[in-house]
Amino acid sequence: MVTASQEHPAAAAAAEPVLLTMSNVHKAFPGVKALDGVNLTVRAHSVHALMGENGAGKSTLLKCLFGIYAKDEGSICFLGKEVDFTTAKEALEAGISMVHQELNLVKQSSVMDNLWLGRYPKKGLFIDHKKMYRDTRAIFEELEIDIDPRQKVAKLTVSEMQMVEIAKAFSYDAKIVIMDEPTSSLSEKEVAHLFKIIAKLKERGCGIVYISHKMDEIFKICDEITILRDGKWIDTVAVADTNMDELVAKMVGRSLTQRFPHKENTPGEVVLKVENLSARNQPSIQDVCFDLRQGEILGIGGLVGAKRTDIVEALFGIRELKDGKVTLHGKEIHNKTSLQAIRNGFALVTEERRSTGIFAGLDIAFNSLISNMRRYTKLGLLSDKPMKKDTQWVIDSMRVKTPSQKTRIGSLSGGNQQKVIIGRWLLTGPEILMLDEPTRGIDVGAKFEIYQLIVDLAKRGKAVIIISSEMPELLGITDRIVVMSAGKVAGVVETARTSQEEILQLSAKYL
């Protein structure tokens, strides 16, 4: 007799009971058919990947499930009953929980307040803080999360906030847990920890909907994959029955013959020299030294917490300096504010696009032009024609999927938001373009377009600094890599002559 564990993986996955079925779901917005007959089936004891390029309809589908959007057509069946949630609260209470890519925590409140917000344990008319603490500790112990429940969220790292979001989803005792790019801010060790939590959820009989653009994760932990493209359902396959090339072809509608574009840039003379840079508030960067050449793509690598972001924030006038010297074209400069940095030819695409990159409630035109408003002002008045022209340039050159220039940027997919931000900074004509995790949460097709853009900029003589947690990305598009460890430069390596092992060794040098 063949047991479930001995069966073919695809057959074993199909044998599990169905928890959720979304059938023939349609959703349209003015000028856009966001969903056109999409299907999704999620089973107990399984991880189901939902994949597609940015703008493929993944977020819209899940918002229809959560009641954030009202679907136009189709049916949703959960635990054997047809449902039509009108609010996210209804979905949560029914047993569907979601860990968002963009963190939604109240930063000035404690960790345990965030965990139980809206459902505080009561003792009579008052909140039972002791029970709330005990319940939070119990969940953290089960998930092996080492965070003080009384700690203010504002004092946590991004990766710790991500773990709090995961614990919050866990606390609802949900049957379906949706995870949207959950590893985007996690180190390798933290990713391994997350996978242990996912295994616990599977053991409890949960069905996990896993959204990620990291192919290695999909093939490591998922059982089935549903692929969407341009709002349409393309296929649902067992992970064991497909491979990366087939998956990418279905996602983008074409075969990607290479992951990174061919590099044709030739680094020239030194344009930026950084000497003994130290930030005032510690822990931060200490005695950081490196140079950047014309037409060069310089990577900054290291583990989470290595203070990579602190370097570009210091160069951009966000972080106050204690010591150090920054020289641009042989002339010492002092970027004490972001405005000074922009006027000196610096541009910074930040890591957290939602909190520090976009004005979510405003349109694409505003978000494209805000860093360059002086260009459109004559006699104190804004000139409409060049503003429309430059906004259209951002949309066309960045291949932003949008109905119009007046579309609210918060309604776009994460990848399209990122394209607008990059286009915004290119309009300022920067000499030094700094990109902090520029492809975080972006699909493989859009990643290639951004890589091509970076390579083309370097070919035209622009100097580019790119921070990335993805080792293949650093090795695929940079010329040299500055490796950080605990706020210090552990080494500067030639990309063509280094290896992943050498970079990891340097990353641990001062730990």
Short mmCIF file of C-alpha atoms in Angstrom, two decimals:
data_model
loop_
_atom_site.label_atom_id
_atom_site.label_comp_id
_atom_site.label_asym_id
_atom_site.label_seq_id
_atom_site.Cartn_x
_atom_site.Cartn_y
_atom_site.Cartn_z
CA MET A 1 0.00 0.00 0.00
CA VAL A 2 1.33 3.46 -0.96
CA THR A 3 1.05 6.09 1.78
CA ALA A 4 0.53 9.82 1.13
CA SER A 5 4.16 10.49 1.95
CA GLN A 6 5.28 7.93 -0.64
CA GLU A 7 3.06 9.29 -3.41
CA HIS A 8 4.23 11.55 -6.19
CA PRO A 9 4.35 15.08 -4.64
CA ALA A 10 1.74 16.38 -7.09
CA ALA A 11 -0.66 13.58 -6.18
CA ALA A 12 -0.02 14.07 -2.45
CA ALA A 13 -0.79 17.79 -2.72
CA ALA A 14 -3.97 17.13 -4.70
CA ALA A 15 -5.14 14.63 -2.06
CA GLU A 16 -5.37 17.29 0.67
CA PRO A 17 -8.83 18.78 1.37
CA VAL A 18 -9.67 22.06 -0.38
CA LEU A 19 -9.94 25.09 1.94
CA LEU A 20 -10.46 27.88 -0.57
CA THR A 21 -11.70 28.08 -4.15
CA MET A 22 -11.86 31.29 -6.16
CA SER A 23 -13.53 30.65 -9.52
CA ASN A 24 -13.80 32.86 -12.63
CA VAL A 25 -13.15 36.07 -10.70
CA HIS A 26 -13.48 39.33 -12.65
CA LYS A 27 -12.67 42.88 -11.55
CA ALA A 28 -12.50 46.05 -13.64
CA PHE A 29 -11.45 49.61 -12.85
CA PRO A 30 -11.91 52.63 -15.14
CA GLY A 31 -9.73 51.89 -18.16
CA VAL A 32 -8.30 48.65 -16.75
CA LYS A 33 -9.47 45.02 -16.70
CA ALA A 34 -7.59 44.00 -13.55
CA LEU A 35 -8.93 40.42 -13.32
CA ASP A 36 -10.33 38.45 -16.22
CA GLY A 37 -11.55 34.99 -15.18
CA VAL A 38 -8.98 34.15 -12.49
CA ASN A 39 -9.01 30.85 -10.55
CA LEU A 40 -7.25 29.86 -7.33
CA THR A 41 -7.56 26.66 -5.27
CA VAL A 42 -5.78 26.38 -1.90
CA ARG A 43 -5.55 23.07 0.00
CA ALA A 44 -4.88 22.21 3.63
CA HIS A 45 -1.34 21.22 4.67
CA SER A 46 0.11 22.95 1.59
CA VAL A 47 1.92 26.07 0.38
CA HIS A 48 0.45 27.51 -2.80
CA ALA A 49 2.56 30.06 -4.70
CA LEU A 50 0.74 32.88 -6.48
CA MET A 51 3.04 34.23 -9.18
CA GLY A 52 3.06 36.76 -11.97
CA GLU A 53 4.70 39.98 -13.01
CA ASN A 54 3.89 43.19 -11.15
CA GLY A 55 0.48 44.26 -12.41
CA ALA A 56 -0.57 40.67 -13.20
CA GLY A 57 -3.48 40.90 -10.75
CA LYS A 58 -2.16 39.08 -7.64
CA SER A 59 -2.91 41.89 -5.18
CA THR A 60 -6.28 42.65 -6.77
CA LEU A 61 -7.33 39.00 -6.46
CA LEU A 62 -6.45 38.90 -2.77
CA LYS A 63 -8.17 42.23 -2.12
CA CYS A 64 -11.31 40.72 -3.64
CA LEU A 65 -10.93 37.80 -1.24
CA PHE A 66 -10.47 40.14 1.74
CA GLY A 67 -13.44 42.36 0.88
CA ILE A 68 -11.26 45.39 0.19
CA TYR A 69 -12.55 45.27 -3.40
CA ALA A 70 -15.95 43.97 -4.49
CA LYS A 71 -15.53 41.46 -7.32
CA ASP A 72 -17.61 42.04 -10.46
CA GLU A 73 -18.14 38.35 -11.25
CA GLY A 74 -17.15 34.91 -9.97
CA SER A 75 -17.46 32.96 -6.75
CA ILE A 76 -15.42 32.46 -3.59
CA CYS A 77 -15.90 29.28 -1.56
CA PHE A 78 -14.21 28.99 1.87
CA LEU A 79 -14.46 25.86 4.03
CA GLY A 80 -17.24 24.53 1.82
CA LYS A 81 -19.42 27.64 1.95
CA GLU A 82 -19.75 30.48 -0.54
CA VAL A 83 -18.54 33.74 1.02
CA ASP A 84 -18.49 37.37 0.00
CA PHE A 85 -16.59 39.37 2.62
CA THR A 86 -17.24 43.10 2.66
CA THR A 87 -14.42 44.03 5.07
CA ALA A 88 -10.99 42.69 5.97
CA LYS A 89 -12.26 42.25 9.56
CA GLU A 90 -14.85 39.74 8.33
CA ALA A 91 -12.17 37.76 6.50
CA LEU A 92 -9.89 37.74 9.57
CA GLU A 93 -12.67 36.60 11.87
CA ALA A 94 -13.64 33.86 9.39
CA GLY A 95 -10.08 32.48 9.43
CA ILE A 96 -8.15 34.20 6.60
CA SER A 97 -5.07 36.19 7.61
CA MET A 98 -2.51 38.14 5.61
CA VAL A 99 1.10 39.23 6.14
CA HIS A 100 1.55 42.29 3.91
CA GLN A 101 4.78 43.13 2.11
CA GLU A 102 4.39 46.77 3.17
CA LEU A 103 4.38 46.65 6.96
CA ASN A 104 1.22 48.02 8.63
CA LEU A 105 2.23 48.31 12.27
CA VAL A 106 1.52 51.24 14.62
CA LYS A 107 5.11 52.24 15.34
CA GLN A 108 4.45 54.30 18.48
CA SER A 109 2.64 51.41 20.19
CA SER A 110 4.10 48.32 21.82
CA VAL A 111 4.57 44.99 20.06
CA MET A 112 1.76 43.34 22.05
CA ASP A 113 -0.60 46.28 21.41
CA ASN A 114 -0.04 45.74 17.69
CA LEU A 115 -0.61 42.02 17.99
CA TRP A 116 -4.01 42.36 19.68
CA LEU A 117 -5.19 45.68 18.23
CA GLY A 118 -8.98 45.67 17.95
CA ARG A 119 -9.38 42.48 20.04
CA TYR A 120 -7.73 43.26 23.36
CA PRO A 121 -8.33 40.72 26.16
CA LYS A 122 -10.58 42.33 28.76
CA LYS A 123 -10.92 42.08 32.53
CA GLY A 124 -14.28 43.64 33.17
CA LEU A 125 -14.29 47.00 31.41
CA PHE A 126 -10.50 47.26 31.27
CA ILE A 127 -7.77 45.78 29.06
CA ASP A 128 -6.07 42.81 30.72
CA HIS A 129 -2.44 43.76 30.08
CA LYS A 130 -1.06 40.76 32.00
CA LYS A 131 -3.02 38.30 29.85
CA MET A 132 -2.05 40.18 26.69
CA TYR A 133 1.63 39.90 27.69
CA ARG A 134 1.30 36.17 28.53
CA ASP A 135 -0.51 35.40 25.27
CA THR A 136 2.08 37.30 23.24
CA ARG A 137 4.95 35.53 25.02
CA ALA A 138 3.31 32.15 24.36
CA ILE A 139 3.03 32.84 20.63
CA PHE A 140 6.61 34.16 20.47
CA GLU A 141 7.92 31.09 22.30
CA GLU A 142 6.07 28.75 19.94
CA LEU A 143 7.48 30.61 16.93
CA GLU A 144 10.93 31.07 18.55
CA ILE A 145 10.77 34.87 18.18
CA ASP A 146 13.06 36.71 20.59
CA ILE A 147 11.32 40.11 20.94
CA ASP A 148 10.11 41.81 24.13
CA PRO A 149 6.29 42.19 23.83
CA ARG A 150 6.52 45.52 25.69
CA GLN A 151 9.06 46.96 23.24
CA LYS A 152 7.94 49.89 21.09
CA VAL A 153 7.61 48.86 17.45
CA ALA A 154 9.50 52.01 16.38
CA LYS A 155 12.64 50.59 18.02
CA LEU A 156 12.53 47.32 16.07
CA THR A 157 14.46 46.55 12.91
CA VAL A 158 12.51 46.03 9.67
CA SER A 159 13.09 42.28 9.90
CA GLU A 160 11.80 42.21 13.51
CA MET A 161 8.68 44.11 12.40
CA GLN A 162 8.20 41.47 9.71
CA MET A 163 8.30 38.76 12.39
CA VAL A 164 5.70 40.65 14.45
CA GLU A 165 3.42 40.76 11.39
CA ILE A 166 3.86 36.99 10.96
CA ALA A 167 3.12 36.39 14.66
CA LYS A 168 -0.01 38.54 14.34
CA ALA A 169 -1.25 36.36 11.46
CA PHE A 170 -0.43 33.26 13.52
CA SER A 171 -2.42 34.64 16.49
CA TYR A 172 -5.69 34.58 14.53
CA ASP A 173 -5.50 30.75 14.32
CA ALA A 174 -6.25 31.18 10.62
CA LYS A 175 -7.01 28.39 8.15
CA ILE A 176 -5.59 30.41 5.25
CA VAL A 177 -2.47 32.56 5.73
CA ILE A 178 -1.42 34.82 2.87
CA MET A 179 2.23 35.91 2.82
CA ASP A 180 3.16 38.72 0.42
CA GLU A 181 6.94 38.86 -0.16
CA PRO A 182 7.59 37.84 3.49
CA THR A 183 11.37 37.42 3.06
CA SER A 184 12.04 40.77 1.39
CA SER A 185 13.57 42.25 4.57
CA LEU A 186 14.99 39.08 6.14
CA SER A 187 18.52 37.73 6.39
CA GLU A 188 19.31 34.13 5.39
CA LYS A 189 19.07 33.04 9.03
CA GLU A 190 15.70 34.79 9.42
CA VAL A 191 14.44 33.25 6.17
CA ALA A 192 15.27 29.80 7.56
CA HIS A 193 13.33 30.75 10.71
CA LEU A 194 10.33 31.83 8.61
CA PHE A 195 10.37 28.51 6.76
CA LYS A 196 10.18 26.72 10.14
CA ILE A 197 7.10 28.81 10.99
CA ILE A 198 5.54 27.90 7.63
CA ALA A 199 6.19 24.22 8.41
CA LYS A 200 4.34 24.66 11.74
CA LEU A 201 1.40 26.23 9.94
CA LYS A 202 1.29 23.35 7.46
CA GLU A 203 1.30 20.85 10.34
CA ARG A 204 -1.71 22.64 11.84
CA GLY A 205 -3.59 22.10 8.57
CA CYS A 206 -3.26 25.62 7.23
CA GLY A 207 -3.14 26.51 3.58
CA ILE A 208 -0.50 29.16 2.84
CA VAL A 209 -0.73 31.44 -0.18
CA TYR A 210 2.87 32.48 -0.83
CA ILE A 211 3.69 35.47 -3.04
CA SER A 212 7.36 35.85 -3.93
CA HIS A 213 9.53 36.72 -6.91
CA LYS A 214 12.40 34.65 -5.49
CA MET A 215 12.36 31.46 -7.55
CA ASP A 216 14.60 29.48 -5.22
CA GLU A 217 12.09 30.00 -2.38
CA ILE A 218 9.18 28.86 -4.54
CA PHE A 219 10.89 25.59 -5.45
CA LYS A 220 12.07 25.06 -1.87
CA ILE A 221 8.84 25.39 0.12
CA CYS A 222 5.82 25.43 -2.22
CA ASP A 223 3.65 22.53 -3.34
CA GLU A 224 1.60 24.15 -6.12
CA ILE A 225 1.86 27.30 -8.24
CA THR A 226 -0.82 29.45 -9.86
CA ILE A 227 0.46 31.83 -12.55
CA LEU A 228 -1.32 35.04 -13.55
CA ARG A 229 -0.48 37.29 -16.50
CA ASP A 230 -2.17 40.58 -17.44
CA GLY A 231 -5.10 39.82 -15.15
CA LYS A 232 -5.72 36.35 -16.59
CA TRP A 233 -5.30 32.89 -15.09
CA ILE A 234 -2.56 31.13 -17.08
CA ASP A 235 -1.97 27.82 -15.29
CA THR A 236 -1.87 25.95 -11.99
CA VAL A 237 0.91 23.38 -11.72
CA ALA A 238 2.58 21.21 -9.10
CA VAL A 239 6.06 22.47 -8.21
CA ALA A 240 7.44 18.98 -8.89
CA ASP A 241 6.11 19.12 -12.47
CA THR A 242 7.72 22.38 -13.63
CA ASN A 243 11.04 24.22 -13.71
CA MET A 244 12.27 27.80 -13.55
CA ASP A 245 12.43 28.37 -17.32
CA GLU A 246 8.86 27.13 -17.85
CA LEU A 247 7.62 29.24 -14.96
CA VAL A 248 9.25 32.43 -16.20
CA ALA A 249 7.94 31.86 -19.74
CA LYS A 250 4.38 31.51 -18.41
CA MET A 251 4.75 34.61 -16.22
CA VAL A 252 6.13 36.97 -18.84
CA GLY A 253 4.67 35.37 -21.97
CA ARG A 254 8.09 34.91 -23.47
CA SER A 255 11.34 33.11 -22.74
CA LEU A 256 14.00 35.01 -20.81
CA THR A 257 17.26 33.70 -22.20
CA GLN A 258 19.38 35.44 -19.58
CA ARG A 259 18.79 36.77 -16.08
CA PHE A 260 21.07 39.79 -16.35
CA PRO A 261 21.76 42.05 -19.34
CA HIS A 262 25.12 42.10 -21.08
CA LYS A 263 27.32 44.80 -19.51
CA GLU A 264 28.99 47.26 -21.87
CA ASN A 265 29.98 50.01 -19.43
CA THR A 266 33.63 50.92 -18.99
CA PRO A 267 34.49 52.53 -15.62
CA GLY A 268 36.69 55.61 -16.01
CA GLU A 269 38.21 58.18 -13.67
CA VAL A 270 37.21 58.54 -10.02
CA VAL A 271 34.28 60.98 -9.63
CA LEU A 272 33.40 60.36 -5.96
CA LYS A 273 35.81 59.75 -3.10
CA VAL A 274 34.60 58.85 0.40
CA GLU A 275 37.18 59.01 3.21
CA ASN A 276 36.76 57.95 6.85
CA LEU A 277 33.01 58.54 6.88
CA SER A 278 31.44 58.06 10.34
CA ALA A 279 27.88 58.87 11.42
CA ARG A 280 27.14 60.75 14.62
CA ASN A 281 24.43 58.50 16.06
CA GLN A 282 25.77 55.04 16.89
CA PRO A 283 25.64 52.21 16.11
CA SER A 284 26.19 53.24 12.51
CA ILE A 285 28.99 53.48 9.94
CA GLN A 286 32.59 53.92 11.10
CA ASP A 287 35.60 55.04 9.03
CA VAL A 288 34.02 54.05 5.71
CA CYS A 289 36.32 54.55 2.73
CA PHE A 290 35.73 53.84 -0.98
CA ASP A 291 35.73 55.54 -4.35
CA LEU A 292 33.31 55.51 -7.28
CA ARG A 293 34.28 55.86 -10.93
CA GLN A 294 32.54 57.38 -13.89
CA GLY A 295 30.43 54.76 -15.65
CA GLU A 296 30.80 52.28 -12.76
CA ILE A 297 28.16 50.19 -10.98
CA LEU A 298 29.38 49.84 -7.39
CA GLY A 299 27.57 47.34 -5.19
CA ILE A 300 27.28 47.54 -1.41
CA GLY A 301 26.81 44.11 0.16
CA GLY A 302 26.68 42.63 3.63
CA LEU A 303 24.27 40.98 6.03
CA VAL A 304 21.09 42.60 7.37
CA GLY A 305 22.24 45.06 10.06
CA ALA A 306 25.61 45.74 8.41
CA LYS A 307 24.61 49.46 8.07
CA ARG A 308 24.66 49.49 4.29
CA THR A 309 21.75 51.93 4.08
CA ASP A 310 23.51 54.28 6.52
CA ILE A 311 26.17 54.95 3.86
CA VAL A 312 23.79 56.29 1.23
CA GLU A 313 21.74 58.15 3.86
CA ALA A 314 24.95 59.87 5.02
CA LEU A 315 25.87 60.80 1.44
CA PHE A 316 22.35 62.11 0.83
CA GLY A 317 22.23 64.36 3.91
CA ILE A 318 19.70 62.27 5.81
CA ARG A 319 22.14 60.98 8.42
CA GLU A 320 24.31 63.44 10.37
CA LEU A 321 28.05 62.94 10.01
CA LYS A 322 30.58 62.85 12.83
CA ASP A 323 33.75 62.66 10.73
CA GLY A 324 34.84 62.10 7.17
CA LYS A 325 35.35 63.77 3.83
CA VAL A 326 33.31 63.48 0.61
CA THR A 327 34.87 64.68 -2.63
CA LEU A 328 32.99 65.04 -5.94
CA HIS A 329 35.12 65.73 -9.05
CA GLY A 330 38.01 66.72 -6.77
CA LYS A 331 35.95 69.27 -4.82
CA GLU A 332 34.94 68.64 -1.19
CA ILE A 333 31.18 68.81 -0.68
CA HIS A 334 28.94 68.88 2.39
CA ASN A 335 25.46 67.42 1.91
CA LYS A 336 23.83 68.49 5.17
CA THR A 337 20.32 68.18 3.74
CA SER A 338 18.67 66.19 0.98
CA LEU A 339 18.10 69.42 -0.97
CA GLN A 340 21.84 70.13 -0.92
CA ALA A 341 22.50 66.57 -2.06
CA ILE A 342 20.09 66.90 -5.00
CA ARG A 343 21.69 70.20 -6.04
CA ASN A 344 25.10 68.52 -5.89
CA GLY A 345 23.90 65.83 -8.32
CA PHE A 346 22.96 63.01 -5.92
CA ALA A 347 19.77 60.92 -6.17
CA LEU A 348 18.53 58.25 -3.77
CA VAL A 349 15.92 55.56 -4.38
CA THR A 350 15.08 54.44 -0.83
CA GLU A 351 14.46 50.89 0.37
CA GLU A 352 11.01 51.45 1.91
CA ARG A 353 9.11 52.87 -1.05
CA ARG A 354 5.76 53.07 0.78
CA SER A 355 6.99 55.08 3.77
CA THR A 356 9.82 57.10 2.19
CA GLY A 357 9.41 56.81 -1.58
CA ILE A 358 5.88 57.59 -2.72
CA PHE A 359 3.00 59.94 -1.94
CA ALA A 360 0.46 57.12 -2.07
CA GLY A 361 -2.66 59.30 -2.20
CA LEU A 362 -1.40 61.46 -5.07
CA ASP A 363 -1.14 60.78 -8.78
CA ILE A 364 1.70 59.56 -10.97
CA ALA A 365 2.34 63.06 -12.32
CA PHE A 366 3.00 64.47 -8.84
CA ASN A 367 5.17 61.51 -7.83
CA SER A 368 7.19 61.78 -11.06
CA LEU A 369 7.90 65.51 -10.81
CA ILE A 370 8.18 66.33 -7.10
CA SER A 371 11.99 66.16 -6.95
CA ASN A 372 12.40 68.49 -9.94
CA MET A 373 9.78 71.22 -9.49
CA ARG A 374 12.19 74.12 -10.08
CA ARG A 375 12.43 72.97 -13.71
CA TYR A 376 8.74 73.67 -14.32
CA THR A 377 8.46 77.05 -12.59
CA LYS A 378 8.38 80.33 -14.52
CA LEU A 379 7.69 83.63 -12.75
CA GLY A 380 6.37 81.67 -9.78
CA LEU A 381 3.90 79.67 -11.87
CA LEU A 382 4.01 76.02 -12.90
CA SER A 383 4.15 75.28 -16.63
CA ASP A 384 1.75 72.47 -17.51
CA LYS A 385 3.15 71.38 -20.90
CA PRO A 386 6.68 70.31 -19.79
CA MET A 387 5.19 68.66 -16.69
CA LYS A 388 2.94 66.46 -18.83
CA LYS A 389 5.82 65.72 -21.20
CA ASP A 390 8.19 64.61 -18.43
CA THR A 391 5.49 62.53 -16.71
CA GLN A 392 4.85 60.74 -19.99
CA TRP A 393 8.60 60.19 -20.38
CA VAL A 394 8.65 58.43 -16.99
CA ILE A 395 5.65 56.27 -17.94
CA ASP A 396 7.05 55.33 -21.36
CA SER A 397 10.74 54.90 -20.54
CA MET A 398 10.08 52.99 -17.31
CA ARG A 399 7.26 50.96 -18.93
CA VAL A 400 4.84 51.84 -16.14
CA LYS A 401 1.50 50.06 -16.45
CA THR A 402 -1.13 52.72 -15.74
CA PRO A 403 -4.40 53.99 -17.26
CA SER A 404 -3.22 57.63 -17.15
CA GLN A 405 -0.90 60.22 -15.62
CA LYS A 406 -3.64 61.06 -13.12
CA THR A 407 -3.85 57.54 -11.69
CA ARG A 408 -3.18 57.45 -7.93
CA ILE A 409 0.25 55.84 -7.47
CA GLY A 410 -0.94 53.90 -4.41
CA SER A 411 -3.24 51.88 -6.68
CA LEU A 412 -0.32 50.62 -8.80
CA SER A 413 1.59 47.41 -8.13
CA GLY A 414 4.80 47.66 -6.10
CA GLY A 415 6.96 47.19 -9.20
CA ASN A 416 5.23 49.98 -11.10
CA GLN A 417 5.56 52.27 -8.09
CA GLN A 418 9.29 51.57 -8.05
CA LYS A 419 9.60 52.38 -11.75
CA VAL A 420 7.97 55.77 -11.17
CA ILE A 421 10.40 56.52 -8.33
CA ILE A 422 13.43 55.66 -10.46
CA GLY A 423 12.05 57.76 -13.32
CA ARG A 424 11.51 60.66 -10.91
CA TRP A 425 15.16 60.71 -9.94
CA LEU A 426 16.40 60.34 -13.50
CA LEU A 427 14.51 63.53 -14.37
CA THR A 428 16.85 65.40 -11.99
CA GLY A 429 19.83 64.39 -14.17
CA PRO A 430 21.91 62.97 -11.30
CA GLU A 431 25.65 62.39 -11.45
CA ILE A 432 25.52 59.88 -8.59
CA LEU A 433 22.49 57.56 -8.59
CA MET A 434 22.09 55.55 -5.38
CA LEU A 435 19.64 52.63 -5.33
CA ASP A 436 18.76 50.89 -2.06
CA GLU A 437 17.24 47.44 -2.77
CA PRO A 438 15.83 48.68 -6.11
CA THR A 439 14.30 45.34 -7.16
CA ARG A 440 12.79 44.39 -3.80
CA GLY A 441 9.36 42.85 -4.45
CA ILE A 442 9.69 43.14 -8.23
CA ASP A 443 9.04 40.34 -10.71
CA VAL A 444 11.67 38.76 -12.96
CA GLY A 445 10.58 40.59 -16.11
CA ALA A 446 10.58 44.02 -14.46
CA LYS A 447 13.88 43.21 -12.71
CA PHE A 448 15.57 42.64 -16.07
CA GLU A 449 14.22 46.00 -17.30
CA ILE A 450 15.63 47.78 -14.23
CA TYR A 451 18.97 45.99 -14.60
CA GLN A 452 19.09 47.04 -18.25
CA LEU A 453 18.33 50.62 -17.25
CA ILE A 454 21.15 50.61 -14.67
CA VAL A 455 23.62 49.16 -17.18
CA ASP A 456 22.58 51.71 -19.83
CA LEU A 457 23.04 54.57 -17.36
CA ALA A 458 26.53 53.34 -16.51
CA LYS A 459 27.32 52.97 -20.22
CA ARG A 460 26.39 56.65 -20.65
CA GLY A 461 28.88 57.58 -17.93
CA LYS A 462 26.61 57.78 -14.87
CA ALA A 463 28.06 56.56 -11.57
CA VAL A 464 25.73 54.13 -9.81
CA ILE A 465 25.70 52.74 -6.26
CA ILE A 466 23.39 49.78 -5.63
CA ILE A 467 22.63 48.17 -2.26
CA SER A 468 21.24 44.65 -2.49
CA SER A 469 20.58 41.70 -0.21
CA GLU A 470 20.42 39.38 -3.23
CA MET A 471 23.83 37.91 -3.90
CA PRO A 472 23.11 36.94 -7.54
CA GLU A 473 22.03 40.53 -8.20
CA LEU A 474 25.29 41.98 -6.83
CA LEU A 475 27.36 39.46 -8.77
CA GLY A 476 25.26 39.90 -11.91
CA ILE A 477 25.37 43.64 -12.55
CA THR A 478 28.12 45.33 -10.52
CA ASP A 479 31.76 46.09 -11.36
CA ARG A 480 33.01 46.16 -7.77
CA ILE A 481 31.42 45.41 -4.39
CA VAL A 482 32.00 47.17 -1.06
CA VAL A 483 31.33 44.52 1.61
CA MET A 484 30.11 45.88 4.96
CA SER A 485 30.30 44.20 8.35
CA ALA A 486 28.94 45.81 11.55
CA GLY A 487 29.21 49.32 10.11
CA LYS A 488 32.76 48.93 8.78
CA VAL A 489 34.17 48.21 5.34
CA ALA A 490 35.34 44.60 5.47
CA GLY A 491 36.73 44.70 1.93
CA VAL A 492 36.29 45.98 -1.62
CA VAL A 493 36.29 43.22 -4.25
CA GLU A 494 36.30 43.09 -8.05
CA THR A 495 33.03 41.43 -9.04
CA ALA A 496 34.58 39.42 -11.88
CA ARG A 497 37.20 37.95 -9.51
CA THR A 498 35.15 37.28 -6.38
CA SER A 499 32.68 34.62 -5.26
CA GLN A 500 29.65 34.31 -3.03
CA GLU A 501 31.80 32.51 -0.45
CA GLU A 502 34.35 35.37 -0.27
CA ILE A 503 31.60 37.97 0.15
CA LEU A 504 29.94 35.97 2.96
CA GLN A 505 33.29 35.56 4.73
CA LEU A 506 33.92 39.32 4.56
CA SER A 507 30.36 40.02 5.74
CA ALA A 508 31.11 38.20 9.01
CA LYS A 509 34.55 39.80 9.50
CA TYR A 510 33.63 42.16 12.39
CA LEU A 511 30.72 40.22 13.92
#
